[in-house]
C-alpha cells in the first residue's frame, strides 16, 4: 500500500468511527437516559459524568 492509499484508508476508518459515535449519541438522546434526566429536572444532585468530572473526580 502506498502513502495515498494508506491516507485514504485512515480517513475512511475515521469517518466510520465518527459516524458510529454520532449514531450512539443520537440513540442515547432518543432513549433519554431517564435516571440522570429526572434527577437533574427535579433538582436532585447528580454525579458528574466522566467528561465533566475532570481530574479530581
mmCIF file of N, CA and C in Angstrom:
data_model
loop_
_atom_site.group_PDB
_atom_site.id
_atom_site.type_symbol
_atom_site.label_atom_id
_atom_site.label_comp_id
_atom_site.label_asym_id
_atom_site.label_seq_id
_atom_site.Cartn_x
_atom_site.Cartn_y
_atom_site.Cartn_z
ATOM 1 N N UNK A 1 0.851 -1.192 0.000
ATOM 2 C CA UNK A 1 0.000 0.000 0.000
ATOM 3 C C UNK A 1 0.884 1.238 0.000
ATOM 4 N N UNK A 2 0.616 2.138 -0.901
ATOM 5 C CA UNK A 2 1.398 3.372 -0.897
ATOM 6 C C UNK A 2 0.795 4.381 0.075
ATOM 7 N N UNK A 3 1.445 5.539 0.189
ATOM 8 C CA UNK A 3 1.027 6.506 1.212
ATOM 9 C C UNK A 3 -0.355 7.088 0.932
ATOM 10 N N UNK A 4 -0.707 7.248 -0.335
ATOM 11 C CA UNK A 4 -2.029 7.802 -0.663
ATOM 12 C C UNK A 4 -3.123 6.816 -0.257
ATOM 13 N N UNK A 5 -2.906 5.552 -0.554
ATOM 14 C CA UNK A 5 -3.889 4.530 -0.185
ATOM 15 C C UNK A 5 -4.011 4.425 1.335
ATOM 16 N N UNK A 6 -2.876 4.535 2.031
ATOM 17 C CA UNK A 6 -2.913 4.487 3.495
ATOM 18 C C UNK A 6 -3.705 5.661 4.055
ATOM 19 N N UNK A 7 -3.480 6.845 3.491
ATOM 20 C CA UNK A 7 -4.196 8.033 3.968
ATOM 21 C C UNK A 7 -5.689 7.880 3.740
ATOM 22 N N UNK A 8 -6.064 7.382 2.574
ATOM 23 C CA UNK A 8 -7.495 7.192 2.283
ATOM 24 C C UNK A 8 -8.115 6.157 3.207
ATOM 25 N N UNK A 9 -7.384 5.088 3.479
ATOM 26 C CA UNK A 9 -7.898 4.054 4.378
ATOM 27 C C UNK A 9 -8.093 4.618 5.784
ATOM 28 N N UNK A 10 -7.124 5.423 6.249
ATOM 29 C CA UNK A 10 -7.242 6.039 7.569
ATOM 30 C C UNK A 10 -8.419 6.995 7.635
ATOM 31 N N UNK A 11 -8.590 7.793 6.577
ATOM 32 C CA UNK A 11 -9.711 8.735 6.556
ATOM 33 C C UNK A 11 -11.044 7.996 6.571
ATOM 34 N N UNK A 12 -11.141 6.904 5.820
ATOM 35 C CA UNK A 12 -12.381 6.126 5.793
ATOM 36 C C UNK A 12 -12.670 5.528 7.173
ATOM 37 N N UNK A 13 -11.627 5.023 7.834
ATOM 38 C CA UNK A 13 -11.814 4.455 9.169
ATOM 39 C C UNK A 13 -12.258 5.532 10.150
ATOM 40 N N UNK A 14 -11.656 6.716 10.059
ATOM 41 C CA UNK A 14 -12.030 7.816 10.954
ATOM 42 C C UNK A 14 -13.472 8.229 10.714
ATOM 43 N N UNK A 15 -13.857 8.276 9.441
ATOM 44 C CA UNK A 15 -15.231 8.655 9.098
ATOM 45 C C UNK A 15 -16.221 7.646 9.672
ATOM 46 N N UNK A 16 -15.905 6.351 9.533
ATOM 47 C CA UNK A 16 -16.795 5.315 10.083
ATOM 48 C C UNK A 16 -16.900 5.444 11.598
ATOM 49 N N UNK A 17 -15.773 5.712 12.254
ATOM 50 C CA UNK A 17 -15.781 5.852 13.708
ATOM 51 C C UNK A 17 -16.643 7.025 14.134
ATOM 52 N N UNK A 18 -16.489 8.158 13.457
ATOM 53 C CA UNK A 18 -17.276 9.342 13.804
ATOM 54 C C UNK A 18 -18.763 9.111 13.562
ATOM 55 N N UNK A 19 -19.093 8.406 12.478
ATOM 56 C CA UNK A 19 -20.500 8.113 12.199
ATOM 57 C C UNK A 19 -21.081 7.207 13.281
ATOM 58 N N UNK A 20 -20.289 6.226 13.718
ATOM 59 C CA UNK A 20 -20.754 5.316 14.760
ATOM 60 C C UNK A 20 -20.980 6.063 16.072
ATOM 61 N N UNK A 21 -20.049 6.968 16.419
ATOM 62 C CA UNK A 21 -20.212 7.747 17.645
ATOM 63 C C UNK A 21 -21.435 8.647 17.568
ATOM 64 N N UNK A 22 -21.653 9.267 16.414
ATOM 65 C CA UNK A 22 -22.820 10.136 16.251
ATOM 66 C C UNK A 22 -24.107 9.324 16.386
ATOM 67 N N UNK A 23 -24.111 8.118 15.831
ATOM 68 C CA UNK A 23 -25.285 7.258 15.928
ATOM 69 C C UNK A 23 -25.557 6.880 17.384
ATOM 70 N N UNK A 24 -24.498 6.527 18.113
ATOM 71 C CA UNK A 24 -24.672 6.179 19.528
ATOM 72 C C UNK A 24 -25.213 7.358 20.321
ATOM 73 N N UNK A 25 -24.677 8.560 20.045
ATOM 74 C CA UNK A 25 -25.159 9.750 20.752
ATOM 75 C C UNK A 25 -26.628 10.000 20.457
ATOM 76 N N UNK A 26 -27.008 9.833 19.190
ATOM 77 C CA UNK A 26 -28.402 10.058 18.808
ATOM 78 C C UNK A 26 -29.314 9.044 19.492
ATOM 79 N N UNK A 27 -28.885 7.783 19.527
ATOM 80 C CA UNK A 27 -29.702 6.759 20.179
ATOM 81 C C UNK A 27 -29.832 7.041 21.677
ATOM 82 N N UNK A 28 -28.746 7.479 22.307
ATOM 83 C CA UNK A 28 -28.800 7.794 23.738
ATOM 84 C C UNK A 28 -29.733 8.972 23.987
ATOM 85 N N UNK A 29 -29.731 9.945 23.092
ATOM 86 C CA UNK A 29 -30.613 11.103 23.251
ATOM 87 C C UNK A 29 -32.075 10.691 23.107
ATOM 88 N N UNK A 30 -32.339 9.766 22.190
ATOM 89 C CA UNK A 30 -33.715 9.300 21.989
ATOM 90 C C UNK A 30 -34.182 8.514 23.211
ATOM 91 N N UNK A 31 -33.304 7.652 23.723
ATOM 92 C CA UNK A 31 -33.666 6.871 24.920
ATOM 93 C C UNK A 31 -33.816 7.782 26.125
ATOM 94 N N UNK A 32 -33.024 8.830 26.177
ATOM 95 C CA UNK A 32 -33.190 9.838 27.210
ATOM 96 C C UNK A 32 -32.510 9.546 28.526
ATOM 97 N N UNK A 33 -31.897 8.404 28.693
ATOM 98 C CA UNK A 33 -31.249 8.053 29.949
ATOM 99 C C UNK A 33 -32.036 8.605 31.134
ATOM 100 N N UNK A 34 -33.202 8.039 31.440
ATOM 101 C CA UNK A 34 -34.143 8.646 32.377
ATOM 102 C C UNK A 34 -33.579 8.906 33.770
ATOM 103 N N UNK A 35 -32.672 8.089 34.274
ATOM 104 C CA UNK A 35 -32.152 8.303 35.622
ATOM 105 C C UNK A 35 -31.499 9.658 35.800
ATOM 106 N N UNK A 36 -30.617 10.013 34.904
ATOM 107 C CA UNK A 36 -29.917 11.292 35.026
ATOM 108 C C UNK A 36 -30.850 12.455 34.730
ATOM 109 N N UNK A 37 -31.690 12.304 33.713
ATOM 110 C CA UNK A 37 -32.541 13.425 33.325
ATOM 111 C C UNK A 37 -33.543 13.769 34.420
ATOM 112 N N UNK A 38 -34.176 12.771 35.011
ATOM 113 C CA UNK A 38 -35.193 13.070 36.017
ATOM 114 C C UNK A 38 -34.556 13.674 37.259
ATOM 115 N N UNK A 39 -33.384 13.183 37.656
ATOM 116 C CA UNK A 39 -32.721 13.747 38.832
ATOM 117 C C UNK A 39 -32.334 15.198 38.574
ATOM 118 N N UNK A 40 -31.882 15.483 37.372
ATOM 119 C CA UNK A 40 -31.496 16.855 37.036
ATOM 120 C C UNK A 40 -32.720 17.750 36.989
ATOM 121 N N UNK A 41 -33.804 17.259 36.407
ATOM 122 C CA UNK A 41 -35.001 18.086 36.260
ATOM 123 C C UNK A 41 -35.660 18.365 37.614
ATOM 124 N N UNK A 42 -35.551 17.417 38.537
ATOM 125 C CA UNK A 42 -36.184 17.617 39.841
ATOM 126 C C UNK A 42 -35.277 18.366 40.803
ATOM 127 N N UNK A 43 -34.075 18.701 40.383
ATOM 128 C CA UNK A 43 -33.164 19.457 41.231
ATOM 129 C C UNK A 43 -32.312 18.590 42.138
ATOM 130 N N UNK A 44 -32.390 17.279 41.979
ATOM 131 C CA UNK A 44 -31.562 16.395 42.783
ATOM 132 C C UNK A 44 -30.111 16.476 42.354
ATOM 133 N N UNK A 45 -29.211 16.034 43.218
ATOM 134 C CA UNK A 45 -27.796 16.099 42.889
ATOM 135 C C UNK A 45 -27.432 14.898 42.030
ATOM 136 N N UNK A 46 -26.701 15.162 40.962
ATOM 137 C CA UNK A 46 -26.294 14.106 40.043
ATOM 138 C C UNK A 46 -24.779 14.101 39.980
ATOM 139 N N UNK A 47 -24.190 12.933 40.112
ATOM 140 C CA UNK A 47 -22.732 12.855 39.980
ATOM 141 C C UNK A 47 -22.345 13.197 38.558
ATOM 142 N N UNK A 48 -21.263 13.941 38.381
ATOM 143 C CA UNK A 48 -20.857 14.304 37.024
ATOM 144 C C UNK A 48 -20.399 13.079 36.246
ATOM 145 N N UNK A 49 -20.580 13.108 34.941
ATOM 146 C CA UNK A 49 -20.095 12.032 34.099
ATOM 147 C C UNK A 49 -18.584 12.097 33.975
ATOM 148 N N UNK A 50 -18.011 11.179 33.254
ATOM 149 C CA UNK A 50 -16.561 11.107 33.110
ATOM 150 C C UNK A 50 -15.991 12.396 32.515
ATOM 151 N N UNK A 51 -16.660 12.970 31.526
ATOM 152 C CA UNK A 51 -16.144 14.162 30.862
ATOM 153 C C UNK A 51 -16.221 15.382 31.784
ATOM 154 N N UNK A 52 -17.312 15.500 32.562
ATOM 155 C CA UNK A 52 -17.496 16.681 33.394
ATOM 156 C C UNK A 52 -16.673 16.610 34.679
ATOM 157 N N UNK A 53 -16.300 15.417 35.112
ATOM 158 C CA UNK A 53 -15.686 15.253 36.422
ATOM 159 C C UNK A 53 -14.294 15.876 36.495
ATOM 160 N N UNK A 54 -13.539 15.828 35.419
ATOM 161 C CA UNK A 54 -12.183 16.350 35.448
ATOM 162 C C UNK A 54 -11.240 15.381 36.144
ATOM 163 N N UNK A 55 -10.116 15.892 36.601
ATOM 164 C CA UNK A 55 -9.100 15.007 37.179
ATOM 165 C C UNK A 55 -9.386 14.649 38.627
ATOM 166 N N UNK A 56 -10.100 15.508 39.355
ATOM 167 C CA UNK A 56 -10.335 15.235 40.766
ATOM 168 C C UNK A 56 -11.410 14.182 40.996
ATOM 169 N N UNK A 57 -12.258 13.924 39.993
ATOM 170 C CA UNK A 57 -13.364 13.000 40.175
ATOM 171 C C UNK A 57 -12.984 11.622 39.821
#
